[in-house]
PDB file of C-alpha atoms in Angstrom:
ATOM      1  CA  MET A   1      42.443  25.812  50.627  1.00 60.00           C
ATOM      2  CA  ILE A   2      46.354  25.284  50.443  1.00 70.00           C
ATOM      3  CA  VAL A   3      47.799  23.221  53.614  1.00 80.00           C
ATOM      4  CA  TYR A   4      51.517  23.147  53.966  1.00 85.00           C
ATOM      5  CA  HIS A   5      53.322  19.786  55.325  1.00 86.00           C
ATOM      6  CA  ALA A   6      57.245  19.891  55.716  1.00 88.00           C
ATOM      7  CA  ALA A   7      56.482  15.475  55.026  1.00 90.00           C
ATOM      8  CA  PHE A   8      55.360  16.887  51.402  1.00 93.00           C
ATOM      9  CA  ASP A   9      57.956  19.540  50.533  1.00 94.00           C
ATOM     10  CA  LEU A  10      60.982  18.803  49.084  1.00 95.00           C
ATOM     11  CA  TYR A  11      63.542  21.427  50.187  1.00 95.00           C
ATOM     12  CA  ASN A  12      62.639  19.872  53.630  1.00 94.00           C
ATOM     13  CA  CYS A  13      63.235  16.335  52.659  1.00 96.00           C
ATOM     14  CA  MET A  14      66.619  17.534  51.706  1.00 96.00           C
ATOM     15  CA  PHE A  15      67.376  18.591  54.429  1.00 95.00           C
ATOM     16  CA  ARG A  16      65.837  15.906  56.452  1.00 94.00           C
ATOM     17  CA  ILE A  17      68.190  14.122  55.370  1.00 96.00           C
ATOM     18  CA  LEU A  18      71.499  15.342  55.327  1.00 95.00           C
ATOM     19  CA  LEU A  19      70.471  16.109  58.861  1.00 93.00           C
ATOM     20  CA  ILE A  20      70.206  11.896  58.901  1.00 93.00           C
ATOM     21  CA  LEU A  21      72.836  11.399  57.408  1.00 93.00           C
ATOM     22  CA  PHE A  22      75.684  13.709  59.045  1.00 90.00           C
ATOM     23  CA  HIS A  23      74.041  12.013  62.215  1.00 89.00           C
ATOM     24  CA  ILE A  24      74.225   8.100  61.343  1.00 87.00           C
ATOM     25  CA  LYS A  25      77.155   5.534  62.622  1.00 82.00           C
ATOM     26  CA  GLU A  26      77.222   4.364  59.223  1.00 84.00           C
ATOM     27  CA  GLU A  27      79.535   5.353  55.734  1.00 87.00           C
ATOM     28  CA  GLU A  28      76.457   4.147  53.749  1.00 92.00           C
ATOM     29  CA  VAL A  29      72.942   4.056  54.147  1.00 92.00           C
ATOM     30  CA  GLU A  30      70.072   1.909  52.466  1.00 93.00           C
ATOM     31  CA  MET A  31      67.732   3.946  51.272  1.00 95.00           C
ATOM     32  CA  GLU A  32      64.942   2.196  52.572  1.00 93.00           C
ATOM     33  CA  LYS A  33      66.632   2.221  56.172  1.00 92.00           C
ATOM     34  CA  LEU A  34      66.937   6.378  55.308  1.00 94.00           C
ATOM     35  CA  LEU A  35      63.463   7.145  53.976  1.00 95.00           C
ATOM     36  CA  ILE A  36      62.178   5.645  57.142  1.00 93.00           C
ATOM     37  CA  TRP A  37      64.160   7.392  59.517  1.00 93.00           C
ATOM     38  CA  ASP A  38      62.923  10.596  57.304  1.00 95.00           C
ATOM     39  CA  TYR A  39      59.405   9.553  58.594  1.00 94.00           C
ATOM     40  CA  TYR A  40      60.648   9.933  62.240  1.00 91.00           C
ATOM     41  CA  VAL A  41      61.993  13.277  61.740  1.00 92.00           C
ATOM     42  CA  THR A  42      58.773  14.562  60.073  1.00 92.00           C
ATOM     43  CA  PHE A  43      56.489  12.659  62.687  1.00 89.00           C
ATOM     44  CA  PRO A  44      58.809  12.110  65.975  1.00 86.00           C
ATOM     45  CA  ASN A  45      55.967  11.921  68.116  1.00 83.00           C
ATOM     46  CA  ARG A  46      55.033   8.313  65.802  1.00 85.00           C
ATOM     47  CA  VAL A  47      58.347   6.779  67.269  1.00 84.00           C
ATOM     48  CA  SER A  48      56.863   5.349  70.640  1.00 80.00           C
ATOM     49  CA  GLN A  49      54.937   2.989  68.160  1.00 83.00           C
ATOM     50  CA  ILE A  50      58.413   1.519  66.818  1.00 84.00           C
ATOM     51  CA  SER A  51      58.644  -2.112  68.182  1.00 84.00           C
ATOM     52  CA  PHE A  52      62.203  -1.593  70.100  1.00 81.00           C
ATOM     53  CA  PRO A  53      64.446  -4.951  71.117  1.00 80.00           C
ATOM     54  CA  GLN A  54      64.167  -6.040  74.219  1.00 80.00           C
ATOM     55  CA  ASP A  55      67.094  -5.068  75.770  1.00 74.00           C
ATOM     56  CA  LEU A  56      66.649  -1.157  74.153  1.00 73.00           C
ATOM     57  CA  ARG A  57      63.193  -0.659  74.760  1.00 75.00           C
ATOM     58  CA  LYS A  58      64.020   1.095  78.071  1.00 72.00           C
ATOM     59  CA  GLN A  59      66.511   2.931  77.033  1.00 72.00           C
ATOM     60  CA  TYR A  60      64.131   4.609  74.517  1.00 72.00           C
ATOM     61  CA  ILE A  61      60.829   4.857  75.767  1.00 70.00           C
ATOM     62  CA  ARG A  62      61.616   7.078  78.152  1.00 71.00           C
ATOM     63  CA  LEU A  63      63.156   9.847  75.707  1.00 71.00           C
ATOM     64  CA  PHE A  64      59.544   9.091  73.747  1.00 70.00           C
ATOM     65  CA  PRO A  65      56.577   9.564  75.505  1.00 66.00           C
ATOM     66  CA  GLU A  66      53.330   9.683  73.423  1.00 66.00           C
ATOM     67  CA  ASN A  67      52.120  12.691  72.937  1.00 66.00           C
ATOM     68  CA  LYS A  68      48.836  13.498  71.691  1.00 69.00           C
ATOM     69  CA  ASN A  69      48.972  16.674  69.679  1.00 69.00           C
ATOM     70  CA  PRO A  70      46.032  17.096  67.556  1.00 72.00           C
ATOM     71  CA  TYR A  71      48.040  18.758  64.852  1.00 70.00           C
ATOM     72  CA  GLU A  72      50.526  16.287  64.424  1.00 73.00           C
ATOM     73  CA  GLU A  73      48.085  13.512  64.002  1.00 77.00           C
ATOM     74  CA  VAL A  74      48.214  10.199  61.948  1.00 82.00           C
ATOM     75  CA  LEU A  75      45.648   8.515  60.854  1.00 83.00           C
ATOM     76  CA  ASP A  76      47.577   5.592  59.168  1.00 90.00           C
ATOM     77  CA  ASP A  77      51.089   5.591  58.576  1.00 90.00           C
ATOM     78  CA  VAL A  78      51.870   3.847  55.845  1.00 92.00           C
ATOM     79  CA  LYS A  79      49.522   5.819  53.681  1.00 94.00           C
ATOM     80  CA  VAL A  80      51.187   9.525  55.063  1.00 93.00           C
ATOM     81  CA  PHE A  81      54.660   7.217  54.410  1.00 94.00           C
ATOM     82  CA  SER A  82      53.613   5.373  50.772  1.00 94.00           C
ATOM     83  CA  ARG A  83      52.772   9.348  49.840  1.00 94.00           C
ATOM     84  CA  MET A  84      55.611  10.857  51.046  1.00 95.00           C
ATOM     85  CA  ARG A  85      58.077   8.525  49.224  1.00 95.00           C
ATOM     86  CA  SER A  86      57.919   9.924  45.421  1.00 95.00           C
ATOM     87  CA  TYR A  87      59.135  13.874  47.775  1.00 97.00           C
ATOM     88  CA  GLN A  88      62.119  11.779  49.477  1.00 97.00           C
ATOM     89  CA  THR A  89      63.153   9.919  46.059  1.00 97.00           C
ATOM     90  CA  GLU A  90      63.543  13.425  44.527  1.00 97.00           C
ATOM     91  CA  ALA A  91      65.125  15.037  47.470  1.00 97.00           C
ATOM     92  CA  LEU A  92      67.985  11.875  46.845  1.00 97.00           C
ATOM     93  CA  ARG A  93      67.943  12.490  43.397  1.00 97.00           C
ATOM     94  CA  CYS A  94      68.493  16.345  44.265  1.00 97.00           C
ATOM     95  CA  LEU A  95      71.216  16.285  46.264  1.00 97.00           C
ATOM     96  CA  ALA A  96      72.722  13.399  43.674  1.00 97.00           C
ATOM     97  CA  ALA A  97      72.261  15.770  40.879  1.00 96.00           C
ATOM     98  CA  TYR A  98      74.286  18.572  43.723  1.00 95.00           C
ATOM     99  CA  GLY A  99      77.308  16.148  43.995  1.00 95.00           C
ATOM    100  CA  LEU A 100      76.006  15.566  47.954  1.00 95.00           C
ATOM    101  CA  ILE A 101      75.498  12.107  47.321  1.00 96.00           C
ATOM    102  CA  ASP A 102      77.122   8.937  45.453  1.00 95.00           C
ATOM    103  CA  SER A 103      75.053   9.140  42.459  1.00 95.00           C
ATOM    104  CA  GLU A 104      76.146   5.576  41.851  1.00 95.00           C
ATOM    105  CA  ARG A 105      75.127   4.208  44.734  1.00 95.00           C
ATOM    106  CA  LEU A 106      71.948   5.622  45.333  1.00 95.00           C
ATOM    107  CA  ILE A 107      71.765   3.741  41.546  1.00 95.00           C
ATOM    108  CA  GLU A 108      72.086   0.368  43.982  1.00 95.00           C
ATOM    109  CA  SER A 109      69.618   1.879  46.230  1.00 94.00           C
ATOM    110  CA  ARG A 110      72.118   2.866  48.474  1.00 95.00           C
ATOM    111  CA  VAL A 111      72.813   6.088  50.312  1.00 96.00           C
ATOM    112  CA  LYS A 112      76.690   7.488  50.594  1.00 95.00           C
ATOM    113  CA  ARG A 113      77.884  11.255  51.449  1.00 94.00           C
ATOM    114  CA  THR A 114      80.446  12.485  48.706  1.00 94.00           C
ATOM    115  CA  SER A 115      83.439  14.303  50.680  1.00 93.00           C
ATOM    116  CA  ASN A 116      81.642  17.780  49.077  1.00 93.00           C
ATOM    117  CA  PRO A 117      81.618  20.219  51.362  1.00 92.00           C
ATOM    118  CA  LEU A 118      77.833  21.739  52.251  1.00 91.00           C
ATOM    119  CA  PRO A 119      77.534  25.705  52.094  1.00 91.00           C
ATOM    120  CA  VAL A 120      78.768  27.060  55.267  1.00 93.00           C
ATOM    121  CA  GLU A 121      74.861  28.559  55.814  1.00 93.00           C
ATOM    122  CA  LEU A 122      73.301  24.892  55.470  1.00 91.00           C
ATOM    123  CA  GLN A 123      76.443  23.145  57.750  1.00 91.00           C
ATOM    124  CA  LYS A 124      75.677  24.869  60.876  1.00 92.00           C
ATOM    125  CA  ARG A 125      72.253  24.315  60.293  1.00 90.00           C
ATOM    126  CA  ILE A 126      72.409  20.852  60.770  1.00 89.00           C
ATOM    127  CA  ASP A 127      74.922  21.262  63.396  1.00 88.00           C
ATOM    128  CA  GLU A 128      72.606  22.826  65.297  1.00 88.00           C
ATOM    129  CA  VAL A 129      69.850  20.266  66.087  1.00 82.00           C
ATOM    130  CA  PRO A 130      65.987  21.665  66.305  1.00 79.00           C
ATOM    131  CA  VAL A 131      65.252  20.822  70.492  1.00 76.00           C
ATOM    132  CA  ARG A 132      62.339  18.817  68.879  1.00 77.00           C
ATOM    133  CA  LEU A 133      64.624  16.392  66.874  1.00 84.00           C
ATOM    134  CA  ARG A 134      67.149  16.052  69.315  1.00 83.00           C
ATOM    135  CA  ASN A 135      65.622  12.671  70.914  1.00 83.00           C
ATOM    136  CA  VAL A 136      65.352  11.339  67.259  1.00 86.00           C
ATOM    137  CA  ILE A 137      68.889  12.105  66.300  1.00 87.00           C
ATOM    138  CA  THR A 138      70.345  10.100  69.565  1.00 83.00           C
ATOM    139  CA  LEU A 139      68.478   7.330  68.162  1.00 84.00           C
ATOM    140  CA  ILE A 140      69.523   7.698  65.027  1.00 84.00           C
ATOM    141  CA  GLU A 141      73.155   7.510  66.511  1.00 81.00           C
ATOM    142  CA  SER A 142      72.258   5.234  68.836  1.00 80.00           C
ATOM    143  CA  PRO A 143      73.340   1.071  68.612  1.00 76.00           C
ATOM    144  CA  PHE A 144      69.542   0.803  67.460  1.00 78.00           C
ATOM    145  CA  THR A 145      70.281   2.022  63.712  1.00 79.00           C
ATOM    146  CA  GLU A 146      72.188  -1.312  63.207  1.00 80.00           C
ATOM    147  CA  LEU A 147      69.830  -3.949  63.464  1.00 82.00           C
ATOM    148  CA  PRO A 148      69.267  -5.572  59.545  1.00 83.00           C
ATOM    149  CA  LEU A 149      66.785  -3.831  57.181  1.00 85.00           C
ATOM    150  CA  TYR A 150      65.186  -7.020  55.900  1.00 85.00           C
ATOM    151  CA  GLY A 151      63.914 -10.299  57.935  1.00 79.00           C
ATOM    152  CA  ALA A 152      61.120 -10.799  60.871  1.00 76.00           C
ATOM    153  CA  LYS A 153      63.278  -9.278  63.614  1.00 81.00           C
ATOM    154  CA  GLY A 154      65.223  -5.871  61.467  1.00 83.00           C
ATOM    155  CA  PHE A 155      63.932  -1.914  60.897  1.00 84.00           C
ATOM    156  CA  LYS A 156      61.504  -2.970  57.818  1.00 87.00           C
ATOM    157  CA  PHE A 157      59.320  -5.238  60.960  1.00 87.00           C
ATOM    158  CA  ARG A 158      60.197  -3.076  64.040  1.00 86.00           C
ATOM    159  CA  THR A 159      58.501   0.447  62.282  1.00 88.00           C
ATOM    160  CA  LYS A 160      55.834  -1.476  60.334  1.00 87.00           C
ATOM    161  CA  LEU A 161      56.433   1.388  57.143  1.00 89.00           C
ATOM    162  CA  ILE A 162      57.689  -0.956  54.505  1.00 85.00           C
ATOM    163  CA  ASP A 163      56.148  -5.061  54.394  1.00 81.00           C
ATOM    164  CA  TYR A 164      59.082  -7.135  55.446  1.00 75.00           C
ATOM    165  CA  LYS A 165      57.989 -11.086  54.501  1.00 71.00           C
ATOM    166  CA  TYR A 166      58.622 -10.805  51.751  1.00 68.00           C
ATOM    167  CA  ASP A 167      62.312 -10.113  51.890  1.00 66.00           C
ATOM    168  CA  VAL A 168      64.644 -12.474  51.085  1.00 65.00           C
ATOM    169  CA  GLN A 169      66.745 -13.279  54.099  1.00 61.00           C
TER     170      GLN A 169
END
């Protein structure tokens, strides 16, 4: 039996990464932070599991009520995230090969858009954010993305998708 999921589709991953890069405020982003955002774009119902800072908690929790959809059930976030990693890495390499992200910065685990324009049809699809992703994009455009990646109160700690205990502060 063949089972498809967008999480393990290289081209869908490339689209999601471009969607994030066009909506994030920062000109350049850490690769791990981008991969975490990609996980939440893929599984928007899992955003409710993020530990938000106290001052932002009320603002975002109402955007992400816990939806129980049996077809989008994730039993182990960390395992699914680590399984997605190879697809995400290859998607980044493809985007660098197409000249849409800076390959020099990618070597340094940073992702930065180049000035190369996207094809018109692709740009149109990125501008038309799908309804099910609007709240996630709102979160990506918010001050929440300005949290540091590392540390006891950083992005890795709050999402619990990547181990943060051994980060250099």
